[in-house]
PDB file of C-alpha atoms in Angstrom:
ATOM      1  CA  UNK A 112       0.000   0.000   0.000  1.00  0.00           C
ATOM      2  CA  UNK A 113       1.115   3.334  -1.467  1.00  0.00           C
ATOM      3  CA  UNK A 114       0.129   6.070   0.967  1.00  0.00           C
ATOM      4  CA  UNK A 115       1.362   9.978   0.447  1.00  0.00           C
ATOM      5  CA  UNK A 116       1.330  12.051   3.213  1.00  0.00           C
ATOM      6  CA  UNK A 117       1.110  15.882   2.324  1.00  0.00           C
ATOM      7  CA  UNK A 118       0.068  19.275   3.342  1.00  0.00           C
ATOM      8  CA  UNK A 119       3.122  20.411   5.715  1.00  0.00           C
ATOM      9  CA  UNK A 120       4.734  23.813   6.287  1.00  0.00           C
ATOM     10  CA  UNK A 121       4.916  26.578   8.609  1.00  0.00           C
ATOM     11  CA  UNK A 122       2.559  28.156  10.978  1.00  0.00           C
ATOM     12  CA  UNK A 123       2.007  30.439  13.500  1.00  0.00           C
ATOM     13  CA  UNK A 124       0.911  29.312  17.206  1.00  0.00           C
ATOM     14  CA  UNK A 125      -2.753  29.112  16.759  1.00  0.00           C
ATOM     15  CA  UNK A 126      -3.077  28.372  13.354  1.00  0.00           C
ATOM     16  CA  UNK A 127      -4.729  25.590  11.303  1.00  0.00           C
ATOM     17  CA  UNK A 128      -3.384  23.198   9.082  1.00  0.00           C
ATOM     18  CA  UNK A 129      -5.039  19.722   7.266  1.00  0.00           C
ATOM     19  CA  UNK A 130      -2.495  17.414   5.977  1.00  0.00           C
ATOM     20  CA  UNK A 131      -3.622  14.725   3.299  1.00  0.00           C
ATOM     21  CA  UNK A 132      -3.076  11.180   3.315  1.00  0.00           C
ATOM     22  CA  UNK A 133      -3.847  10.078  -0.490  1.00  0.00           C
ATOM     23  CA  UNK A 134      -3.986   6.586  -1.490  1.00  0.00           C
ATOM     24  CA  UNK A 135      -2.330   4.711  -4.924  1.00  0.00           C
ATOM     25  CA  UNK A 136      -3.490   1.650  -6.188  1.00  0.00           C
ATOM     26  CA  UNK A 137      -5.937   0.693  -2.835  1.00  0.00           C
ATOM     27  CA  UNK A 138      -9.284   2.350  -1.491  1.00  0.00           C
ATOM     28  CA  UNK A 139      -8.982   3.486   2.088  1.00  0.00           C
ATOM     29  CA  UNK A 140     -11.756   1.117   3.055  1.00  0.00           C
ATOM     30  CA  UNK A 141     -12.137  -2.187   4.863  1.00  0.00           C
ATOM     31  CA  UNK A 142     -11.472  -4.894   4.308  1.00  0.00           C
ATOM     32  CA  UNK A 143      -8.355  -3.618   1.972  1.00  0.00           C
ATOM     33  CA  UNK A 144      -7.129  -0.983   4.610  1.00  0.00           C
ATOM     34  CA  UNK A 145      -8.900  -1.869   8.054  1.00  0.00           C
ATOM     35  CA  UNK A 146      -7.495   0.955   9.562  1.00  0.00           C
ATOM     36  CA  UNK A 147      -5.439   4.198   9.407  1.00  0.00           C
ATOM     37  CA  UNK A 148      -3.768   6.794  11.199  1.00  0.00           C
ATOM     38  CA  UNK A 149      -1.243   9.751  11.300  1.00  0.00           C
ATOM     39  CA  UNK A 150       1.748   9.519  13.242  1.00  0.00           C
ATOM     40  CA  UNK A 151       3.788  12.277  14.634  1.00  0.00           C
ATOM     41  CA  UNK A 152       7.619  12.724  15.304  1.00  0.00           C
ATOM     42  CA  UNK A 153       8.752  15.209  17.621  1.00  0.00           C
ATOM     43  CA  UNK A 154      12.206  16.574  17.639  1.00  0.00           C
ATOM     44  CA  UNK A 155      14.228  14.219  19.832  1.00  0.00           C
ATOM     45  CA  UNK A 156      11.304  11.744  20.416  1.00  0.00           C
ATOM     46  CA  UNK A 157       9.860   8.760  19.507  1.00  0.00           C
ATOM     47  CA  UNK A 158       7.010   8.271  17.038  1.00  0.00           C
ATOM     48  CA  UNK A 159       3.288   8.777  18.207  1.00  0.00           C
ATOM     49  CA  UNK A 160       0.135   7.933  17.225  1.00  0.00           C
ATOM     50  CA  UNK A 161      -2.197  10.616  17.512  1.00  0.00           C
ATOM     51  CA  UNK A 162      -5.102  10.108  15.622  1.00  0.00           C
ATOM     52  CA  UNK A 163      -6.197   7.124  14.429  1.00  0.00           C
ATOM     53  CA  UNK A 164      -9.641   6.021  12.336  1.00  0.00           C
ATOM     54  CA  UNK A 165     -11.200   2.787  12.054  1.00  0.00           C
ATOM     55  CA  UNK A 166     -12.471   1.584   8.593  1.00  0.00           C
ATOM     56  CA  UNK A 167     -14.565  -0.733   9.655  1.00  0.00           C
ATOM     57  CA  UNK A 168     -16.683   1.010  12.455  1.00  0.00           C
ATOM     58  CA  UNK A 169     -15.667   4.861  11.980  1.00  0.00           C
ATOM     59  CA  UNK A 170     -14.711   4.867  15.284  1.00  0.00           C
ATOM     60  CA  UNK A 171     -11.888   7.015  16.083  1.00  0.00           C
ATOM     61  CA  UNK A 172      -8.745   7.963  19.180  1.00  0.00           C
ATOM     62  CA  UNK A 173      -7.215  10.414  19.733  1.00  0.00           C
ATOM     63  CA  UNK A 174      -3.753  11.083  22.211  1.00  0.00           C
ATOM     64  CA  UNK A 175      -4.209  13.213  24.942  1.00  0.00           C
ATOM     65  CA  UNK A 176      -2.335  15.884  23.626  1.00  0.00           C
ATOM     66  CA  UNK A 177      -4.188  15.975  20.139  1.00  0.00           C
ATOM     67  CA  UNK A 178      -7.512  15.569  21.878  1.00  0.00           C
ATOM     68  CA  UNK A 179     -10.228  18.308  20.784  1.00  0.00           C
ATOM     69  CA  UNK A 180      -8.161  20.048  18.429  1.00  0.00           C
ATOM     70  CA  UNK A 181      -7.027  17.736  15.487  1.00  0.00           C
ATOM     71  CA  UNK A 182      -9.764  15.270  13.733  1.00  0.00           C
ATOM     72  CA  UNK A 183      -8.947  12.757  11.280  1.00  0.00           C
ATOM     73  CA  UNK A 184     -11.690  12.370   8.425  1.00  0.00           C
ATOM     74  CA  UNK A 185     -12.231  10.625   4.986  1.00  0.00           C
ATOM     75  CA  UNK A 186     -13.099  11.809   2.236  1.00  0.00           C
ATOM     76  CA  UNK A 187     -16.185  10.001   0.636  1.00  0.00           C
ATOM     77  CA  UNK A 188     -14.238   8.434  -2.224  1.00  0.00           C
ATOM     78  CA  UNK A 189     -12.342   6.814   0.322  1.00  0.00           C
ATOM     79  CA  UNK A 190      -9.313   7.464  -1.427  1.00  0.00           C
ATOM     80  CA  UNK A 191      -7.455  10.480   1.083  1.00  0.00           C
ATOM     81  CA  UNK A 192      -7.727  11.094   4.769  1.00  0.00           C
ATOM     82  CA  UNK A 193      -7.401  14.226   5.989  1.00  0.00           C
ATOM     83  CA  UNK A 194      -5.919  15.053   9.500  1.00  0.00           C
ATOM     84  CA  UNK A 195      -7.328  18.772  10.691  1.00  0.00           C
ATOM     85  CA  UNK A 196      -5.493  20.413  12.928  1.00  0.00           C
ATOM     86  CA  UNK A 197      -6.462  23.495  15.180  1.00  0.00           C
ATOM     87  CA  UNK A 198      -5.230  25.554  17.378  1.00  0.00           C
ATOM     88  CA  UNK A 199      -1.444  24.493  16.787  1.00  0.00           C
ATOM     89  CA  UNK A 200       0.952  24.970  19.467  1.00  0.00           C
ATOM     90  CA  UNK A 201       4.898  24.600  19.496  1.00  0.00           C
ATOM     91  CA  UNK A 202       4.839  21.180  20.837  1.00  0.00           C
ATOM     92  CA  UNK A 203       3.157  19.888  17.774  1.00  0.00           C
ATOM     93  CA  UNK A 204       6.332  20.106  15.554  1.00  0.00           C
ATOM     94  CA  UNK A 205       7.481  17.215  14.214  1.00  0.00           C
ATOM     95  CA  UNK A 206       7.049  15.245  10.702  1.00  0.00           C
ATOM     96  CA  UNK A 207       3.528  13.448  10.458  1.00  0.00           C
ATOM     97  CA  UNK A 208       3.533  10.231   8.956  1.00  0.00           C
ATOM     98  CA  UNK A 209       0.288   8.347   7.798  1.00  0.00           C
ATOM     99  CA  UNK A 210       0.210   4.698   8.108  1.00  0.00           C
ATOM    100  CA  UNK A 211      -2.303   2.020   7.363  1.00  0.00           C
ATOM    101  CA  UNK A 212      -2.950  -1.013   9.317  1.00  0.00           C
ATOM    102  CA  UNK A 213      -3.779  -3.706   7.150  1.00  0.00           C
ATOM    103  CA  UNK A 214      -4.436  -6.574   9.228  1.00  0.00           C
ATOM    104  CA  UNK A 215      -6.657  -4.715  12.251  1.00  0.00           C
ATOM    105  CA  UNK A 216      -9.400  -2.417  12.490  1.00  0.00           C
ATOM    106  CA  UNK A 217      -9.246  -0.739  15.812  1.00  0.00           C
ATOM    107  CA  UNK A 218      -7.865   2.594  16.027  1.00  0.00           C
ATOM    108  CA  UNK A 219      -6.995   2.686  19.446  1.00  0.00           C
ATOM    109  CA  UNK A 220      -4.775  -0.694  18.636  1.00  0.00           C
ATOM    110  CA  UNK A 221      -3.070   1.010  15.269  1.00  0.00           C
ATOM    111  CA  UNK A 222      -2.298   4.619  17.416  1.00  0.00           C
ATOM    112  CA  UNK A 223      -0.724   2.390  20.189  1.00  0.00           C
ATOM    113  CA  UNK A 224       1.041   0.110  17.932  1.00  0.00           C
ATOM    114  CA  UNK A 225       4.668   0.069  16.592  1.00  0.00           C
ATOM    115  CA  UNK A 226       4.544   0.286  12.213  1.00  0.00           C
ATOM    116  CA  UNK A 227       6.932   0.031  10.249  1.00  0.00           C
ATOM    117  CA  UNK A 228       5.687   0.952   6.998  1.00  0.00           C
ATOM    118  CA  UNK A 229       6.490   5.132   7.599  1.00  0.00           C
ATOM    119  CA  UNK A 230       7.096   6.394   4.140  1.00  0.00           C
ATOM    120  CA  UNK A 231       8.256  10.375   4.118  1.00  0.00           C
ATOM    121  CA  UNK A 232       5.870  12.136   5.897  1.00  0.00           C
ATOM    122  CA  UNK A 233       5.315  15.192   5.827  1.00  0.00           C
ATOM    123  CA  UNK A 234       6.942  18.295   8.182  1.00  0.00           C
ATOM    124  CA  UNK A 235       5.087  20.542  10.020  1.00  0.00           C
ATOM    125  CA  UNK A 236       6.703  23.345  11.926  1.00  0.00           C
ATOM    126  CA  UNK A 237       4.622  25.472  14.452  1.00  0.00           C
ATOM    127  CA  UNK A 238       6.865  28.878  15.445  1.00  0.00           C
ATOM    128  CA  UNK A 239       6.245  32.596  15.321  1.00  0.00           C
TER     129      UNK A 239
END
């Protein structure tokens, strides 16, 4: 599974930012992709999952420090997810990675897993 992860840059504390996770080859849907998720690295830390969306049910989690200001949606072709993000703050620097889970459908399982299918990601800076 081919996934591109775009939609990076710089902004200001505060600011809003959706990042795109499009799809080659394979429809974001289950059974083919039972689940999927952005991922965040932080300078000098490990890889997160932040927000993660099941295929199957819809049913969505979020980390703690995500919660209430980033969703992750689909897009009704089922062929990009989208990760909003509000109300950016410093700590939320890092390069955001989008990863499927192809053998599960729970979100909460896929944002507290380990992948290892990353691909580029895409960098996201938050500073005045």
């Amino acid at each position: 599974v081919q996934l591109q992860a775009s939609g990076g840059g710089l902004v200001q504390p505060g600011g809003s930012l959706i990042l795109s996770c499009a799809a080659s080859g394979v429809t974001l849907d289950f059974p083919d992709v039972p689940a999927i998720g952005w991922f965040r690295q932080a300078p000098g830390k490990e890889r997160e999952g932040i927000s993660c969306l099941s295929n199957l049910n819809e049913i969505t989690h979020y980390a703690d420090s995500v919660k209430g200001r980033f969703t992750i949606s689909r897009d009704a072709d089922k062929k990009t997810v989208y990760l909003q993000m509000n109300n950016l703050r410093p700590e939320d620097t890092g390069r955001y990675f989008c990863v499927p889970d192809l053998s599960h459908s729970s979100s909460y399982a896929l944002c507290n897993s380990r992948p290892t299918n990353w691909g580029q990601g895409t960098l996201v800076t938050v500073s005045s």
